[in-house]
Tab-separated table of C-alpha atoms and ligand atoms in Angstrom:
chain	number	residue	atom	x	y	z
A	1	MET	CA	0.000	0.000	0.000
A	2	THR	CA	1.229	3.441	-0.845
A	3	GLY	CA	0.641	4.805	2.649
A	4	THR	CA	3.531	2.810	4.056
A	5	ARG	CA	6.088	4.355	1.701
A	6	THR	CA	8.311	6.852	3.416
A	7	SER	CA	9.018	10.410	2.420
A	8	THR	CA	11.297	13.115	3.707
A	9	GLY	CA	8.749	15.827	2.922
A	10	ARG	CA	6.929	17.764	5.611
A	11	GLN	CA	3.407	16.804	4.586
A	12	TRP	CA	0.688	15.703	6.937
A	13	ARG	CA	0.900	11.917	6.671
A	14	GLY	CA	-2.741	10.928	7.189
A	15	LEU	CA	-4.442	9.604	10.293
A	16	LEU	CA	-3.037	6.080	10.382
A	17	ALA	CA	0.497	7.478	10.486
A	18	GLU	CA	-0.227	10.502	12.686
A	19	TYR	CA	-2.451	8.828	15.292
A	20	GLY	CA	-1.831	5.119	14.677
A	21	ASP	CA	-1.027	4.447	18.331
A	22	ARG	CA	-4.559	5.536	19.211
A	23	LEU	CA	-6.308	3.537	16.485
A	24	PRO	CA	-7.366	-0.134	16.386
A	25	ILE	CA	-4.606	-1.073	13.937
A	26	SER	CA	-1.436	-3.140	14.200
A	27	GLY	CA	1.803	-3.385	12.269
A	28	ALA	CA	0.029	-5.891	10.031
A	29	THR	CA	-2.738	-3.489	9.025
A	30	PRO	CA	-2.261	-2.089	5.527
A	31	HIS	CA	-2.544	1.688	5.306
A	32	VAL	CA	-5.307	2.666	2.916
A	33	THR	CA	-4.951	6.418	3.093
A	34	LEU	CA	-5.609	9.513	1.020
A	35	ARG	CA	-3.806	11.630	3.651
A	36	GLU	CA	-7.023	12.576	5.415
A	37	GLY	CA	-7.204	14.669	8.579
A	38	GLY	CA	-4.965	17.572	9.491
A	39	THR	CA	-7.871	19.883	8.732
A	40	PRO	CA	-7.710	23.579	9.617
A	41	LEU	CA	-9.094	25.111	12.779
A	42	ILE	CA	-10.027	28.548	11.502
A	43	HIS	CA	-10.518	31.405	13.931
A	44	SER	CA	-13.745	33.325	13.290
A	45	GLU	CA	-13.391	36.975	14.276
A	46	SER	CA	-16.963	37.742	13.285
A	47	LEU	CA	-18.574	34.881	15.227
A	48	SER	CA	-16.308	35.626	18.185
A	49	MET	CA	-17.503	39.220	18.119
A	50	VAL	CA	-21.232	38.415	18.047
A	51	THR	CA	-21.034	35.685	20.675
A	52	GLY	CA	-18.469	37.243	23.010
A	53	CYS	CA	-16.572	33.962	22.804
A	54	ASP	CA	-13.441	32.724	21.094
A	55	VAL	CA	-14.924	30.832	18.154
A	56	TRP	CA	-13.000	28.349	16.009
A	57	LEU	CA	-14.313	26.559	12.927
A	58	LYS	CA	-13.013	23.009	12.429
A	59	PHE	CA	-13.334	22.837	8.654
A	60	GLU	CA	-13.657	19.194	7.684
A	61	GLY	CA	-14.381	20.100	4.077
A	62	THR	CA	-10.649	19.978	3.324
A	63	ASN	CA	-10.533	16.205	3.759
A	64	PRO	CA	-9.740	14.286	0.531
A	65	THR	CA	-13.385	13.632	-0.340
A	66	GLY	CA	-14.595	16.849	1.258
A	67	SER	CA	-16.060	15.605	4.540
A	68	PHE	CA	-15.177	14.212	7.975
A	69	LYS	CA	-16.202	10.736	6.818
A	70	ASP	CA	-12.673	10.138	5.490
A	71	ARG	CA	-11.368	9.938	9.072
A	72	GLY	CA	-13.445	6.862	9.759
A	73	MET	CA	-13.143	5.428	6.278
A	74	THR	CA	-9.327	5.195	6.273
A	75	VAL	CA	-9.592	2.950	9.355
A	76	ALA	CA	-12.663	0.973	8.248
A	77	ILE	CA	-11.318	0.243	4.752
A	78	SER	CA	-7.800	-0.559	5.997
A	79	LYS	CA	-9.261	-3.063	8.455
A	80	ALA	CA	-11.544	-4.492	5.779
A	81	VAL	CA	-8.485	-5.166	3.597
A	82	GLU	CA	-6.574	-6.638	6.533
A	83	ASP	CA	-9.468	-8.989	7.264
A	84	GLY	CA	-9.681	-10.119	3.644
A	85	ALA	CA	-12.983	-8.453	2.765
A	86	GLU	CA	-13.659	-8.163	-0.949
A	87	ALA	CA	-16.630	-5.842	-0.919
A	88	VAL	CA	-17.895	-3.032	1.273
A	89	ILE	CA	-21.364	-1.539	1.501
A	90	CYS	CA	-22.977	1.461	3.125
A	91	ALA	CA	-26.197	3.421	3.224
A	92	SER	CA	-25.705	7.134	2.896
A	93	THR	CA	-27.163	10.591	2.694
A	94	GLY	CA	-24.179	11.259	0.410
A	95	ASN	CA	-20.906	11.839	2.198
A	96	THR	CA	-20.390	8.317	3.512
A	97	SER	CA	-20.945	6.943	0.016
A	98	ALA	CA	-18.478	9.430	-1.500
A	99	SER	CA	-15.851	8.505	1.065
A	100	ALA	CA	-16.449	4.741	0.923
A	101	ALA	CA	-16.271	4.830	-2.879
A	102	ALA	CA	-12.949	6.709	-2.844
A	103	TYR	CA	-11.227	4.576	-0.188
A	104	ALA	CA	-12.547	1.333	-1.722
A	105	ALA	CA	-11.158	2.496	-5.078
A	106	LYS	CA	-7.803	3.206	-3.442
A	107	ALA	CA	-7.801	-0.285	-1.934
A	108	GLY	CA	-9.128	-2.070	-5.019
A	109	LEU	CA	-12.264	-3.253	-3.233
A	110	THR	CA	-15.758	-3.472	-4.663
A	111	CYS	CA	-18.043	-0.870	-3.134
A	112	ALA	CA	-21.824	-0.638	-3.224
A	113	VAL	CA	-23.806	2.270	-1.825
A	114	LEU	CA	-27.504	2.573	-1.070
A	115	ILE	CA	-28.783	6.125	-1.223
A	116	PRO	CA	-32.243	7.646	-0.776
A	117	LYS	CA	-33.598	8.315	-4.265
A	118	GLY	CA	-33.278	11.927	-5.361
A	119	LYS	CA	-32.276	13.119	-1.894
A	120	ILE	CA	-28.516	13.398	-2.036
A	121	ALA	CA	-26.484	16.362	-3.234
A	122	LEU	CA	-25.313	16.075	-6.836
A	123	GLY	CA	-21.618	16.454	-6.010
A	124	LYS	CA	-21.779	13.479	-3.667
A	125	LEU	CA	-23.544	11.347	-6.260
A	126	ALA	CA	-20.834	12.363	-8.754
A	127	GLN	CA	-18.153	11.226	-6.315
A	128	ALA	CA	-19.660	7.774	-5.758
A	129	LEU	CA	-20.087	7.325	-9.508
A	130	VAL	CA	-16.667	8.564	-10.587
A	131	HIS	CA	-14.883	6.331	-8.076
A	132	GLY	CA	-16.681	3.351	-9.570
A	133	ALA	CA	-19.061	2.351	-6.792
A	134	VAL	CA	-22.204	0.380	-7.534
A	135	VAL	CA	-24.738	3.101	-6.793
A	136	ILE	CA	-28.257	1.961	-5.930
A	137	GLN	CA	-31.066	4.412	-5.276
A	138	VAL	CA	-33.605	3.210	-2.750
A	139	ASP	CA	-37.163	4.398	-3.065
A	140	GLY	CA	-37.260	5.421	0.571
A	141	ASN	CA	-35.252	7.388	3.113
A	142	PHE	CA	-31.790	6.869	4.606
A	143	ASP	CA	-33.120	4.910	7.571
A	144	LEU	CA	-34.660	2.276	5.273
A	145	ALA	CA	-31.436	2.074	3.255
A	146	LEU	CA	-29.459	1.505	6.465
A	147	ASP	CA	-31.854	-1.271	7.503
A	148	MET	CA	-31.253	-2.915	4.128
A	149	CYS	CA	-27.501	-2.682	4.639
A	150	ARG	CA	-27.715	-4.324	8.055
A	151	THR	CA	-29.608	-7.235	6.496
A	152	LEU	CA	-27.186	-7.475	3.560
A	153	ASP	CA	-24.345	-7.578	6.104
A	154	GLU	CA	-26.019	-10.518	7.871
A	155	LYS	CA	-26.855	-12.484	4.724
A	156	TYR	CA	-23.919	-11.808	2.391
A	157	PRO	CA	-20.117	-11.709	2.612
A	158	VAL	CA	-19.747	-7.927	2.678
A	159	ARG	CA	-18.266	-5.457	5.155
A	160	LEU	CA	-20.586	-2.726	6.392
A	161	VAL	CA	-18.788	0.626	6.632
A	162	ASN	CA	-21.522	2.779	8.137
A	163	SER	CA	-20.701	4.288	11.524
A	164	ILE	CA	-22.197	1.300	13.350
A	165	ASN	CA	-18.838	-0.208	12.349
A	166	PRO	CA	-16.670	0.716	15.375
A	167	ASP	CA	-13.615	1.325	13.162
A	168	ARG	CA	-15.427	4.359	11.734
A	169	ILE	CA	-15.960	5.894	15.176
A	170	ALA	CA	-12.358	5.121	16.125
A	171	GLY	CA	-11.090	7.022	13.090
A	172	GLN	CA	-13.433	9.957	13.564
A	173	LYS	CA	-12.345	10.571	17.153
A	174	THR	CA	-9.024	11.853	15.763
A	175	ALA	CA	-10.761	15.146	14.984
A	176	ALA	CA	-11.033	15.785	18.740
A	177	PHE	CA	-7.314	14.965	19.084
A	178	GLU	CA	-6.470	17.524	16.398
A	179	VAL	CA	-8.558	20.205	18.100
A	180	CYS	CA	-6.793	19.618	21.428
A	181	ASP	CA	-3.341	19.305	19.851
A	182	PHE	CA	-3.850	22.648	18.118
A	183	LEU	CA	-5.422	24.595	20.990
A	184	GLY	CA	-3.205	22.972	23.612
A	185	ARG	CA	-6.374	22.243	25.596
A	186	ALA	CA	-9.984	21.174	25.075
A	187	PRO	CA	-12.444	23.894	24.076
A	188	ASP	CA	-15.021	24.889	26.692
A	189	VAL	CA	-17.885	24.265	24.292
A	190	HIS	CA	-18.046	21.952	21.280
A	191	VAL	CA	-20.850	22.557	18.755
A	192	MET	CA	-21.721	20.205	15.882
A	193	PRO	CA	-24.478	18.900	13.621
A	194	VAL	CA	-26.097	15.564	14.455
A	195	GLY	CA	-27.551	13.161	11.886
A	196	ASN	CA	-26.921	9.469	12.389
A	197	ALA	CA	-25.076	10.571	15.542
A	198	GLY	CA	-21.811	8.740	14.897
A	199	ASN	CA	-19.707	11.883	14.842
A	200	ILE	CA	-20.817	13.295	18.186
A	201	THR	CA	-20.149	9.846	19.629
A	202	ALA	CA	-16.675	9.916	18.094
A	203	TYR	CA	-15.744	13.435	19.251
A	204	TRP	CA	-16.864	12.661	22.790
A	205	ALA	CA	-14.809	9.433	22.757
A	206	GLY	CA	-11.785	11.407	21.521
A	207	TYR	CA	-12.045	14.102	24.168
A	208	ARG	CA	-12.535	11.523	26.918
A	209	GLU	CA	-9.540	9.520	25.719
A	210	TYR	CA	-7.241	12.565	25.831
A	211	HIS	CA	-8.650	13.487	29.234
A	212	ALA	CA	-8.126	9.987	30.633
A	213	ASP	CA	-4.526	10.081	29.395
A	214	GLY	CA	-3.914	13.450	31.028
A	215	LEU	CA	-3.371	15.308	27.740
A	216	ILE	CA	-6.177	17.774	28.521
A	217	ASP	CA	-7.399	18.729	31.961
A	218	SER	CA	-11.002	19.575	31.166
A	219	LEU	CA	-13.753	18.296	28.877
A	220	PRO	CA	-15.968	20.415	26.614
A	221	VAL	CA	-19.708	20.822	26.940
A	222	MET	CA	-21.117	18.972	23.907
A	223	ARG	CA	-23.829	20.822	21.997
A	224	GLY	CA	-25.382	18.843	19.145
A	225	PHE	CA	-27.902	20.212	16.652
A	226	GLN	CA	-30.376	18.365	14.479
A	227	ALA	CA	-32.492	19.909	11.735
A	228	ALA	CA	-35.967	20.677	13.082
A	229	GLY	CA	-37.673	18.493	10.461
A	230	ALA	CA	-35.351	15.583	11.251
A	231	ALA	CA	-34.900	15.809	15.015
A	232	PRO	CA	-35.752	12.402	16.508
A	233	ILE	CA	-33.364	12.760	19.453
A	234	VAL	CA	-34.841	16.140	20.388
A	235	ARG	CA	-38.385	14.801	20.126
A	236	GLY	CA	-37.557	11.517	21.786
A	237	ALA	CA	-39.212	9.561	18.976
A	238	VAL	CA	-38.334	8.175	15.554
A	239	VAL	CA	-39.268	10.557	12.730
A	240	THR	CA	-40.717	8.426	9.928
A	241	ALA	CA	-40.701	11.127	7.262
A	242	PRO	CA	-37.701	13.359	8.039
A	243	SER	CA	-37.523	16.546	6.031
A	244	THR	CA	-34.883	19.304	5.806
A	245	ILE	CA	-32.880	21.210	3.198
A	246	ALA	CA	-29.795	19.833	4.952
A	247	THR	CA	-30.033	16.476	3.156
A	248	ALA	CA	-26.894	15.104	4.828
A	249	ILE	CA	-28.699	15.041	8.183
A	250	ARG	CA	-32.114	14.024	6.879
A	251	ILE	CA	-32.206	11.045	9.235
A	252	GLY	CA	-35.168	9.946	11.341
A	253	ASN	CA	-33.753	7.064	13.365
A	254	PRO	CA	-30.081	7.622	14.235
A	255	ALA	CA	-27.989	4.477	14.663
A	256	SER	CA	-25.919	6.007	17.486
A	257	TRP	CA	-28.890	7.560	19.281
A	258	SER	CA	-28.047	6.362	22.805
A	259	SER	CA	-24.350	7.243	22.662
A	260	ALA	CA	-25.219	10.720	21.378
A	261	THR	CA	-27.599	11.226	24.280
A	262	ALA	CA	-24.893	9.966	26.625
A	263	ALA	CA	-22.364	12.468	25.209
A	264	ALA	CA	-24.794	15.326	25.791
A	265	GLU	CA	-25.696	14.179	29.310
A	266	GLU	CA	-22.202	13.304	30.503
A	267	SER	CA	-20.827	16.646	29.306
A	268	ASP	CA	-23.681	18.720	30.722
A	269	GLY	CA	-24.570	19.593	27.151
A	270	SER	CA	-27.597	19.114	24.946
A	271	ILE	CA	-28.985	18.010	21.610
A	272	ARG	CA	-31.409	20.527	20.175
A	273	ALA	CA	-32.953	21.517	16.866
A	274	VAL	CA	-32.387	24.410	14.476
A	275	THR	CA	-34.793	25.321	11.697
A	276	ASP	CA	-33.947	25.260	7.995
A	277	ARG	CA	-34.189	29.045	8.023
A	278	GLN	CA	-31.568	29.269	10.779
A	279	ILE	CA	-29.361	26.787	8.913
A	280	LEU	CA	-29.628	28.756	5.672
A	281	GLN	CA	-28.729	32.012	7.421
A	282	ALA	CA	-25.709	30.436	9.112
A	283	TYR	CA	-24.625	28.934	5.776
A	284	GLY	CA	-24.586	32.368	4.159
A	285	ARG	CA	-22.845	33.895	7.129
A	286	VAL	CA	-19.831	31.551	7.182
A	287	ALA	CA	-19.597	31.756	3.396
A	288	ARG	CA	-19.149	35.515	3.683
A	289	GLU	CA	-16.224	34.811	5.996
A	290	GLY	CA	-14.563	32.807	3.225
A	291	VAL	CA	-15.552	29.344	4.418
A	292	PHE	CA	-17.784	27.326	2.092
A	293	CYS	CA	-19.456	24.542	4.038
A	294	GLU	CA	-22.451	22.445	3.140
A	295	MET	CA	-25.919	23.046	4.501
A	296	ALA	CA	-25.824	20.292	7.147
A	297	SER	CA	-22.541	21.687	8.460
A	298	ALA	CA	-24.096	25.107	8.949
A	299	ALA	CA	-26.407	23.572	11.582
A	300	SER	CA	-23.496	23.920	13.999
A	301	VAL	CA	-23.129	27.672	13.405
A	302	ALA	CA	-26.917	28.063	13.535
A	303	GLY	CA	-26.766	26.270	16.881
A	304	LEU	CA	-23.923	28.462	18.093
A	305	LEU	CA	-25.924	31.594	17.318
A	306	ALA	CA	-29.037	30.167	19.013
A	307	LEU	CA	-27.030	29.337	22.149
A	308	SER	CA	-25.574	32.813	22.131
A	309	GLU	CA	-28.972	34.485	21.758
A	310	ALA	CA	-30.333	32.364	24.608
A	311	GLY	CA	-27.447	33.528	26.824
A	312	GLU	CA	-26.164	29.977	27.157
A	313	LEU	CA	-22.546	30.571	26.192
A	314	PRO	CA	-20.237	31.579	29.033
A	315	ALA	CA	-18.541	34.917	28.201
A	316	GLY	CA	-15.064	34.417	26.784
A	317	ALA	CA	-15.533	30.658	26.366
A	318	SER	CA	-13.459	28.914	23.733
A	319	VAL	CA	-15.848	27.306	21.281
A	320	VAL	CA	-15.198	24.860	18.467
A	321	CYS	CA	-17.842	24.637	15.756
A	322	VAL	CA	-17.453	21.679	13.409
A	323	LEU	CA	-18.115	22.313	9.711
A	324	THR	CA	-18.472	18.719	8.604
A	325	GLY	CA	-18.433	18.989	4.798
A	326	HIS	CA	-17.537	21.164	1.822
A	327	GLY	CA	-20.051	23.465	0.164
A	328	LEU	CA	-18.871	22.527	-3.331
A	329	LYS	CA	-20.749	19.261	-2.950
A	330	GLU	CA	-24.100	21.014	-3.245
A	331	THR	CA	-23.987	24.302	-5.084
A	332	ASP	CA	-27.708	24.663	-5.792
A	333	TRP	CA	-28.465	26.724	-2.670
A	334	ALA	CA	-25.502	29.012	-3.249
A	335	ILE	CA	-26.666	29.732	-6.773
A	336	MET	CA	-30.397	29.937	-6.006
A	337	GLY	CA	-29.735	32.278	-3.097
A	338	ALA	CA	-27.890	34.834	-5.211
A	339	ALA	CA	-28.965	37.240	-7.945
A	340	PRO	CA	-28.034	35.854	-11.377
A	341	PRO	CA	-24.751	37.471	-12.498
A	342	PRO	CA	-25.427	40.046	-15.261
A	343	VAL	CA	-24.315	39.319	-18.811
A	344	ILE	CA	-22.672	42.242	-20.654
A	345	PRO	CA	-20.901	42.859	-23.952
A	346	PRO	CA	-17.082	42.926	-23.681
A	347	ASP	CA	-16.994	46.580	-22.620
A	348	VAL	CA	-14.771	47.686	-19.711
A	349	ASP	CA	-16.807	50.780	-18.908
A	350	ILE	CA	-19.996	48.760	-18.406
A	351	ALA	CA	-18.012	46.317	-16.260
A	352	ALA	CA	-16.565	49.196	-14.237
A	353	GLU	CA	-20.009	50.666	-13.708
A	354	LEU	CA	-21.344	47.331	-12.417
A	355	MET	CA	-18.364	47.180	-10.039
A	356	GLY	CA	-19.236	50.643	-8.737
A	357	LEU	CA	-15.938	52.106	-9.945
A	358	SER	CA	-15.640	55.712	-10.997
A	359	ARG	CA	-12.741	57.376	-12.752
B	401	AN7	C1	-21.913	17.009	6.142
B	401	AN7	O1	-23.215	10.367	4.641
B	401	AN7	O2	-25.018	10.133	7.541
B	401	AN7	O3	-24.292	12.515	13.074
B	401	AN7	O4	-24.684	8.897	5.203
B	401	AN7	O5	-22.670	14.328	5.794
B	401	AN7	O6	-22.232	11.304	12.332
B	401	AN7	O7	-24.343	11.112	11.028
B	401	AN7	C2	-23.798	11.987	6.797
B	401	AN7	C3	-23.858	12.724	7.936
B	401	AN7	C4	-23.124	16.003	9.449
B	401	AN7	C5	-24.043	14.008	10.477
B	401	AN7	N1	-22.633	16.722	8.426
B	401	AN7	O8	-23.056	13.206	11.073
B	401	AN7	C6	-24.052	9.935	5.429
B	401	AN7	C7	-24.330	10.662	6.677
B	401	AN7	C8	-22.477	16.165	7.221
B	401	AN7	C9	-22.841	14.838	7.010
B	401	AN7	C10	-23.508	14.703	9.295
B	401	AN7	C11	-23.394	14.087	8.061
B	401	AN7	P1	-23.496	11.954	11.933
């Protein structure tokens, strides 16, 4: 595998090399890596100003396939290869399928993905297709597709790489390590979107691991946010017809429900809902700071602003907001939300006028 080749360069080496001692791998595990992780923690002056906190954006959109899923996939696919698996499957609202397809391609494994028909962002569908996955659209929602995958996993010789696979959670906890390694401590408050609830489970596991090992001396308050139309954990009941513009978190029966609730309770935090309108506003707001995240990711910033308005953020707290995926995956909202750019003849004076320039 290419990941085991050495280099004298100063590049980030990927999670298996950087955090291997904290992952469920051994010397015998092949490294299937696209050099994921090492994502930027971007300071937000504007969000710090409005909240009176020190706000950092953990931008997971810079991962190789444009979302945090790569952190779990490098571990899950490497272990699948080690164990002799020939095919992997997953259900997905888009990002898991994009990541599984890419890492399976890297490893030379067959990959099949089950996606809810017509409900995943075009960029994510393009990724699964271009990496050569068998893409199957299910006439139903994500939760039904995940049920199908569980049954396929029982009946057929395939490896399930959804986040119910513990290797996924193990890989994803590295994001908490990176946050702490960069800040030199844990943040006071950690804000993130919640869909199938694997990622909040993973972050909480990562923070607790560093705390248990004495690398940080406090733990953050975990604040998870679901989309109001797909908020089973907030309602305390399965949502049979989840609905939100944030298709990545359009999930009505999260697989990691109980561990997400545990993360919120143990950290004195919460899992709440934000409306599509709040998500859309937050999406535009971070974009105007130069960070292009996808709609589901903006649920964290929407949540941050809601917490701030409710007076629930301690003044001066350090806050990490996770932006889970890249906005280039779904450009329709960016384009629909803007005025169509004017078309002009090739005339510099007309262009200058439109730019508001005067001689
Ligand atoms: C951008 O790809 O569930 O709470 O199938 O793509 O760990 O599920 C994606 C989830 C947040 C929610 N932000 O994370 C899938 C899938 C983005 C996401 C979530 C997802 P979890």
